[in-house]
mmCIF file of C-alpha atoms and ligand atoms in Angstrom:
data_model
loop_
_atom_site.group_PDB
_atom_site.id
_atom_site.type_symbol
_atom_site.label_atom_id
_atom_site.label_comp_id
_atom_site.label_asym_id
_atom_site.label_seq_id
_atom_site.Cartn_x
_atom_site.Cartn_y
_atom_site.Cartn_z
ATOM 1 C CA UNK A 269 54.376 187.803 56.811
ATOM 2 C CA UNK A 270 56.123 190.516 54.990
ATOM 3 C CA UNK A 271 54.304 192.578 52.801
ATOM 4 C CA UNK A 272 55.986 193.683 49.448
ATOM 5 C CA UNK A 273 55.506 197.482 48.442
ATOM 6 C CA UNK A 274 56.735 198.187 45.321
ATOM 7 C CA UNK A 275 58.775 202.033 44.475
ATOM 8 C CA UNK A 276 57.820 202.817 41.153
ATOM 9 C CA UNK A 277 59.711 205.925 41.168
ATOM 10 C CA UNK A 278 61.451 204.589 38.042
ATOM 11 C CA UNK A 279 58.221 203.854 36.057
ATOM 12 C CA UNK A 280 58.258 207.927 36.624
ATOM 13 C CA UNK A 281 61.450 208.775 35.551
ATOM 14 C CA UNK A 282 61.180 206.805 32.644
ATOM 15 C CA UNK A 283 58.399 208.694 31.252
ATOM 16 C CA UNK A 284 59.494 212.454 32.761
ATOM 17 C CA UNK A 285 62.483 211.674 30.551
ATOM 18 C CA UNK A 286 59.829 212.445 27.597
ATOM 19 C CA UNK A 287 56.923 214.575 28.811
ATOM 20 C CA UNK A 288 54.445 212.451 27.888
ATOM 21 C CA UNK A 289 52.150 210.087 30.211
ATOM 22 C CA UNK A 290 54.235 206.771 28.611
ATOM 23 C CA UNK A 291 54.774 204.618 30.711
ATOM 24 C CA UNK A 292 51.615 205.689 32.729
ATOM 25 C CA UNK A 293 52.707 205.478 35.767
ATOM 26 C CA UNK A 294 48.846 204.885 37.724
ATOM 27 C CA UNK A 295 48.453 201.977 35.117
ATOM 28 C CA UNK A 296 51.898 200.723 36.244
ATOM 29 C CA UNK A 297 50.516 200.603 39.741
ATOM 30 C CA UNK A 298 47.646 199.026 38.880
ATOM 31 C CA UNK A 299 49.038 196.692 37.216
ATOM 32 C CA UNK A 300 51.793 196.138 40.537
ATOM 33 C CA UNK A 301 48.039 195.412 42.628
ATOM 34 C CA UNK A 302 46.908 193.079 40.072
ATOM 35 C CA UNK A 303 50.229 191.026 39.957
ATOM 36 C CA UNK A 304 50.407 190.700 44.155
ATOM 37 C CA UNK A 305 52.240 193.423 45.096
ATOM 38 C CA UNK A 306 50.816 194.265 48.702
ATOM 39 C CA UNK A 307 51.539 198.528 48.220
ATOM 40 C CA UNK A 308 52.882 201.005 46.196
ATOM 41 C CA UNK A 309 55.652 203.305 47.158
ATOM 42 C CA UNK A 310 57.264 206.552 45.648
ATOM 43 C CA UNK A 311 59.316 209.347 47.005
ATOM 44 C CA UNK A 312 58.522 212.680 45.190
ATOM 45 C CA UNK A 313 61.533 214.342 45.402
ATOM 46 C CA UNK A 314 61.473 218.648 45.722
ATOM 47 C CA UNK A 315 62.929 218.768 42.399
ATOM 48 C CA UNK A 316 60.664 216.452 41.224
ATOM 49 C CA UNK A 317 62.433 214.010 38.601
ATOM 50 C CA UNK A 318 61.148 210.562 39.520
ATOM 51 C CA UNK A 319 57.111 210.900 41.062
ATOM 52 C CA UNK A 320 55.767 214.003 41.657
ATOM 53 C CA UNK A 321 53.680 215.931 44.109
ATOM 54 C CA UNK A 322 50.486 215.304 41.272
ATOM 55 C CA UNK A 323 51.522 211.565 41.224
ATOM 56 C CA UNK A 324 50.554 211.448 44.653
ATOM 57 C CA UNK A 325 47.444 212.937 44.403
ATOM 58 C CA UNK A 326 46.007 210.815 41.583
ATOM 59 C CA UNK A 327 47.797 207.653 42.745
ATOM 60 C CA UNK A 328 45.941 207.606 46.359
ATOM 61 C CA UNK A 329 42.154 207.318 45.285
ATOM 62 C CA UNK A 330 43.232 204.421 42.949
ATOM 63 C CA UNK A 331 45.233 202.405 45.404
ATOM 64 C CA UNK A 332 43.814 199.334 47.217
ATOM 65 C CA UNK A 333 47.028 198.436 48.493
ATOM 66 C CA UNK A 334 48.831 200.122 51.051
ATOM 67 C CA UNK A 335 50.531 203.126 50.107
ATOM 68 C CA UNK A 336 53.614 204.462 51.361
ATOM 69 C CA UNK A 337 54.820 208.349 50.667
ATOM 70 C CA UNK A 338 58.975 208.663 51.470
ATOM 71 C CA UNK A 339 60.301 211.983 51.229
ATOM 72 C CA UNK A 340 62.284 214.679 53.961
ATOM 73 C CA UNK A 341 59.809 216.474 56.144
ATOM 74 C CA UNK A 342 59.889 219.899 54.018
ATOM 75 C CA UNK A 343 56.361 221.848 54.626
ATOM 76 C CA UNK A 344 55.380 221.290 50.889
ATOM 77 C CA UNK A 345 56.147 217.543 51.636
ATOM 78 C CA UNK A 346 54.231 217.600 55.181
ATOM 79 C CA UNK A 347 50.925 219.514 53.388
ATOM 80 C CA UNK A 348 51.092 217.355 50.546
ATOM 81 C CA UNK A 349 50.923 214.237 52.443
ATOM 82 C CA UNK A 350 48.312 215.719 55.113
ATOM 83 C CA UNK A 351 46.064 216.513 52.437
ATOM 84 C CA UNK A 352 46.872 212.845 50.765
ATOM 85 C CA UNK A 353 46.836 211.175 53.747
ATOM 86 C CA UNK A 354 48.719 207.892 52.346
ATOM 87 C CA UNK A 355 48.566 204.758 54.473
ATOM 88 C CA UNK A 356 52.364 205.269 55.416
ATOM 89 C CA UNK A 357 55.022 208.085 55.369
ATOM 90 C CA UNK A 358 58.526 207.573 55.340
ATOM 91 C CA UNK A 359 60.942 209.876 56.874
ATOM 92 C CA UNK A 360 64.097 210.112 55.140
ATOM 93 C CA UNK A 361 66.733 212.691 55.626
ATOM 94 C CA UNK A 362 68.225 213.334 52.526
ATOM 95 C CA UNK A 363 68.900 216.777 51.032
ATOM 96 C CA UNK A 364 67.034 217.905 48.262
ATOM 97 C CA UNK A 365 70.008 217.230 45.584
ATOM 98 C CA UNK A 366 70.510 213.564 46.776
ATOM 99 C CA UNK A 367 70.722 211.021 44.009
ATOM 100 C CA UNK A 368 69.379 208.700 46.431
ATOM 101 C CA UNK A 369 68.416 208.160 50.127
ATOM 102 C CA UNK A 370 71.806 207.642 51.828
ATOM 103 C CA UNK A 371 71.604 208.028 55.315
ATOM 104 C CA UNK A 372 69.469 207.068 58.133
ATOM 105 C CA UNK A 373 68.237 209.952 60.662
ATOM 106 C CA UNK A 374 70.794 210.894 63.597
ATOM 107 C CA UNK A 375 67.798 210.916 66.016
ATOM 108 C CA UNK A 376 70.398 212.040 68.499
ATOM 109 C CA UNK A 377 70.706 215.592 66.705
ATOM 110 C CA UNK A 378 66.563 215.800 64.847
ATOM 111 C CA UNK A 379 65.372 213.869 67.650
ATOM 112 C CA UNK A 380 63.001 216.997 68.689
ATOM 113 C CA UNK A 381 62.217 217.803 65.079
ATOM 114 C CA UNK A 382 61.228 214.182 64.569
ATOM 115 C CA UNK A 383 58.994 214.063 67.334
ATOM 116 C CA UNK A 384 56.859 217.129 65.994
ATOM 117 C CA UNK A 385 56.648 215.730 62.419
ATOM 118 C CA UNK A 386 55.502 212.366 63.747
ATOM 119 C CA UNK A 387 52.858 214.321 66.119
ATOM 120 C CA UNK A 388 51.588 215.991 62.837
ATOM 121 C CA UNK A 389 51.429 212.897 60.350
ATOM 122 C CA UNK A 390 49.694 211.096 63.415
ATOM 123 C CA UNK A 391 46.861 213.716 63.719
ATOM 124 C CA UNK A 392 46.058 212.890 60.110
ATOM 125 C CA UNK A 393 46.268 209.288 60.974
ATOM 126 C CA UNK A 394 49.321 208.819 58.699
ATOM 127 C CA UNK A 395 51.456 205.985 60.286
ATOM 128 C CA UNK A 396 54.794 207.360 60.449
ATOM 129 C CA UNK A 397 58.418 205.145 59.349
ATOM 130 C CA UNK A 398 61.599 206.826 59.545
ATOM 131 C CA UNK A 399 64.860 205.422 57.755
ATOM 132 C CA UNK A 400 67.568 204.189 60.193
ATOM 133 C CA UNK A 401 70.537 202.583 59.730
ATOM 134 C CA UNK A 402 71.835 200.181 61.966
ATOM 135 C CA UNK A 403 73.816 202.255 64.695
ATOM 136 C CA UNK A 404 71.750 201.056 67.417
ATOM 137 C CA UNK A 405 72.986 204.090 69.761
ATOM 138 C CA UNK A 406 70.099 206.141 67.793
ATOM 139 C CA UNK A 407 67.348 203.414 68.778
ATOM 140 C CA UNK A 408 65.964 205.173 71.869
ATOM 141 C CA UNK A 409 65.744 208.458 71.059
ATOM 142 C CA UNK A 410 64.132 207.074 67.647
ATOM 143 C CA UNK A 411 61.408 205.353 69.689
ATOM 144 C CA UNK A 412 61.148 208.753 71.871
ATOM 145 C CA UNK A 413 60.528 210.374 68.600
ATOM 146 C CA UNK A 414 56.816 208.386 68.884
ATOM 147 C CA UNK A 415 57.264 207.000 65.273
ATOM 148 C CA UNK A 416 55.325 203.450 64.519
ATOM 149 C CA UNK A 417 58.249 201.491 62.742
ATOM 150 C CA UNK A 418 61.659 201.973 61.553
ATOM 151 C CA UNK A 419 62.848 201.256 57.879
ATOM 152 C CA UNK A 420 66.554 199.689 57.849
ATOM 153 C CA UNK A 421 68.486 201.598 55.793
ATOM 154 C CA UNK A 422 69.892 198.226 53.589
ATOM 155 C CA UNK A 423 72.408 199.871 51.315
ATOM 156 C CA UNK A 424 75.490 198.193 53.327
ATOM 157 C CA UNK A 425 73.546 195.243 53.379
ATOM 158 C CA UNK A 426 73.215 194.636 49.664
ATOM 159 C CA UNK A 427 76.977 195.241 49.471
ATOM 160 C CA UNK A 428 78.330 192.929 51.740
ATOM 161 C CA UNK A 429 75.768 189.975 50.849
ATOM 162 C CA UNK A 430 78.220 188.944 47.464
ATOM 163 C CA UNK A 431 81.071 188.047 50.107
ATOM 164 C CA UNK A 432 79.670 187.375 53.217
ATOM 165 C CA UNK A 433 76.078 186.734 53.788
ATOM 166 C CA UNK A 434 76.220 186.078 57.554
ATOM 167 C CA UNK A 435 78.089 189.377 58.343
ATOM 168 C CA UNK A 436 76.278 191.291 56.730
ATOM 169 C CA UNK A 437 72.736 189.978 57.693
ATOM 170 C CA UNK A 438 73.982 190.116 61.555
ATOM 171 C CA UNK A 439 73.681 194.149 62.159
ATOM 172 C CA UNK A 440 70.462 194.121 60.512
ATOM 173 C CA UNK A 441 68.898 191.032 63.017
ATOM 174 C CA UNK A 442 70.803 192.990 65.923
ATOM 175 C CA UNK A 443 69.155 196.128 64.675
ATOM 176 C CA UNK A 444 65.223 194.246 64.212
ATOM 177 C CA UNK A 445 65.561 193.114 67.586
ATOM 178 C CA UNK A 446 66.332 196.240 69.655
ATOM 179 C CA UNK A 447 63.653 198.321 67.638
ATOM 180 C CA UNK A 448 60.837 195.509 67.594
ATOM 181 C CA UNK A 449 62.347 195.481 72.280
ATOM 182 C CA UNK A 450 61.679 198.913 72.001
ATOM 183 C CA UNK A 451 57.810 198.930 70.367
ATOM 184 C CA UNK A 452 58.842 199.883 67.050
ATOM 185 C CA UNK A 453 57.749 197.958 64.287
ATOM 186 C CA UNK A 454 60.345 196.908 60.874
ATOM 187 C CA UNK A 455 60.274 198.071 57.445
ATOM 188 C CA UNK A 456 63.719 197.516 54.713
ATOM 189 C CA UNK A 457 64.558 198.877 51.634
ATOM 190 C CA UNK A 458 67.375 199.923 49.568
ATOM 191 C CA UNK A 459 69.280 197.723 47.284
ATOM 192 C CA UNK A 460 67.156 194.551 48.145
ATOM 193 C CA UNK A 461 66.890 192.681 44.883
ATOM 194 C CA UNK A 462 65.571 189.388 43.766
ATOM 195 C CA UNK A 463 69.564 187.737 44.489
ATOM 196 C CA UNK A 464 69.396 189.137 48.595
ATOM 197 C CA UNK A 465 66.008 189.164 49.452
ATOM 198 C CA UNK A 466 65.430 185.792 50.384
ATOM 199 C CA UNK A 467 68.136 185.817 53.114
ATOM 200 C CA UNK A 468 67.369 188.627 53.877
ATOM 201 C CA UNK A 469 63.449 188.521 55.000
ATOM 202 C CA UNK A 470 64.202 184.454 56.677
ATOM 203 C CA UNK A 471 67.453 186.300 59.004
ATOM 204 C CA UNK A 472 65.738 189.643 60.203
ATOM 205 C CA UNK A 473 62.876 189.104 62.529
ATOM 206 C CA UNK A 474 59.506 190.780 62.902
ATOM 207 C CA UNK A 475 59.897 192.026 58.994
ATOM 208 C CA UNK A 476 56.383 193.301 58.593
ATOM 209 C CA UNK A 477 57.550 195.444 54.670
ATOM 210 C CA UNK A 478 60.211 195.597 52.315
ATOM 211 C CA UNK A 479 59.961 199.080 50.071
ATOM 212 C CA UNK A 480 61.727 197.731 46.557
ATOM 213 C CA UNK A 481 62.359 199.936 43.793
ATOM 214 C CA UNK A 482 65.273 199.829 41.535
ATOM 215 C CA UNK A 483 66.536 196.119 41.515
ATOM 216 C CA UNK A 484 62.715 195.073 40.439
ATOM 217 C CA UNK A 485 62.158 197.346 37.600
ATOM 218 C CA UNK A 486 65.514 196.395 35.949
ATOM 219 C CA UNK A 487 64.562 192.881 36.224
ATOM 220 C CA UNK A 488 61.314 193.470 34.819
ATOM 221 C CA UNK A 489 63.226 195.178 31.608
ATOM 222 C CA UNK A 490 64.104 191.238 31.355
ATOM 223 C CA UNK A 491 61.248 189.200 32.908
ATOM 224 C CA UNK A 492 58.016 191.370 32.783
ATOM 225 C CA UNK A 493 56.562 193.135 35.379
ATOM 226 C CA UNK A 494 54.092 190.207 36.461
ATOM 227 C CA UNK A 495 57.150 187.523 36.722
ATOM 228 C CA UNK A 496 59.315 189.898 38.424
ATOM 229 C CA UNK A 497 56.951 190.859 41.270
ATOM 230 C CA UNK A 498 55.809 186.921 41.376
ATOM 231 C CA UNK A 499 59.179 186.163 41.793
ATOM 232 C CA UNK A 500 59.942 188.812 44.640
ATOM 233 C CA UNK A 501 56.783 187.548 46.096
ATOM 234 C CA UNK A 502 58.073 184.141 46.507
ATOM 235 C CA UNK A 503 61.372 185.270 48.328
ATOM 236 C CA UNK A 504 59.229 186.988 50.846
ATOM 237 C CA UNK A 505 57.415 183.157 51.654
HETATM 238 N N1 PXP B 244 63.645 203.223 50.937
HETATM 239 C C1 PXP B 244 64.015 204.505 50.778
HETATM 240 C C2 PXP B 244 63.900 205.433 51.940
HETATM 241 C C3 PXP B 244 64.463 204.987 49.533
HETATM 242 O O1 PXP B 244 64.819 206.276 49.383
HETATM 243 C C4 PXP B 244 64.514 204.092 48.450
HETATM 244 C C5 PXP B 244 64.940 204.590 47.102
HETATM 245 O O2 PXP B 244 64.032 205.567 46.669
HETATM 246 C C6 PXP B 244 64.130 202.752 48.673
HETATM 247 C C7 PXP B 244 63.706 202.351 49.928
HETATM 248 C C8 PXP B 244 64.151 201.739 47.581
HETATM 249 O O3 PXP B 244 65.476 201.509 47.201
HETATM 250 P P1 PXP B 244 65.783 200.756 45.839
HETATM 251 O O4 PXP B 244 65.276 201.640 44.736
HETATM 252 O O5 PXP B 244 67.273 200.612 45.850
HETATM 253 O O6 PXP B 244 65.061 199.449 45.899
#
């Protein structure tokens, strides 16, 4: 089974665009639990325009669902989540100024850096993710860095799907395969929306979370938040 977490780092940019607490972004969580959604993500970025550092503070006592913290390994970022202790972190490697996540780790050149991060989040019992993409050159030395899963890095995925479904599902199963071979256990996200899910989740095996964010709160600007995660529920099935 996959589990669906939803990103509701939109819900907080929404209302950062006004300074007020509309839309609440806890009740918006809430509200993600109550509708099915199996965990809550966000990614508190150091300038902090979507979720903040606060967000994840007040978020984690609330949560019954899993929750899963993505942001680079700055010290602010590692204290912040060591205090927290969420169910998951993420690693991604994006500079601060990134619009978005766009890269997966070059384990190759941060493989030692990795390792000590990972050592860290694990002695707070954190389990530890880091974003890959599917260059499966980087596989070993991302399992050396003692991390529990890998999140596929989907971007390229979501592109290709329109055109060619098959080719652009294939370095993603490829990719599942080798890490789940080499003990490391698979988590998606990026561009996965309600149109390439499906595929997606029946062609890549040992799936255990897809991390959704953007697709599924424009949809819900259309459908409601309840029918939109319902539906992205019943892709996962
Ligand atoms: N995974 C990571 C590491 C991300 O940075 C993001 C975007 O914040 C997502 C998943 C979710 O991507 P999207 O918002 O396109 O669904």
């Amino acid at each position: 089974m996959t589990l669906l977490s939803v990103n509701i780092n939109k819900i907080a940019l929404l209302r950062n665009s006004r300074g007020t607490n509309v839309p609440d972004v806890s009740l918006a969580a809430l509200n993600i639990e109550r509708f099915g959604g199996q965990g809550i993500t966000v990614h508190p970025r150091p300038d902090q325009r979507h979720a903040t550092y606060r967000d994840v503070e007040v978020l984690k006592p609330l949560l019954s669902s899993e929750f899963n913290v993505e942001g680079y390994p700055t010290r602010d970022f590692l204290d912040l989540v060591c205090r927290v202790k969420p169910h998951q972190v993420t690693l991604v490697p994006d500079p601060p100024e990134a619009l978005t996540s766009n890269a997966g780790w070059d384990t190759q050149t941060h493989g030692a850096f990795l390792k000590e991060v990972v050592e860290e989040l694990h002695g707070h019992g954190i389990r530890v993710s880091i974003f890959m993409d599917t260059n499966l050159s980087l596989y070993e030395q991302a399992a050396r860095t003692g991390s529990d899963r890998i999140e596929l890095y989907t971007e390229q995925y979501a592109v290709r799907y329109p055109t060619n479904p098959e080719a652009a599902v294939a370095p993603y199963r490829e990719a599942a395969i080798r890490a789940h071979t080499l003990g490391l256990g698979i988590n998606a996200g990026h561009d996965l929306s309600s149109l390439n899910l499906r595929y997606f989740a029946h062609e890549v095996p040992h799936l255990l979370e897809v991390s959704i964010g953007h697709a599924l709160i424009c949809e819900a600007l259309y459908l409601g938040l309840e029918n939109t995660v319902q539906l992205y529920l019943r892709q996962l099935v």
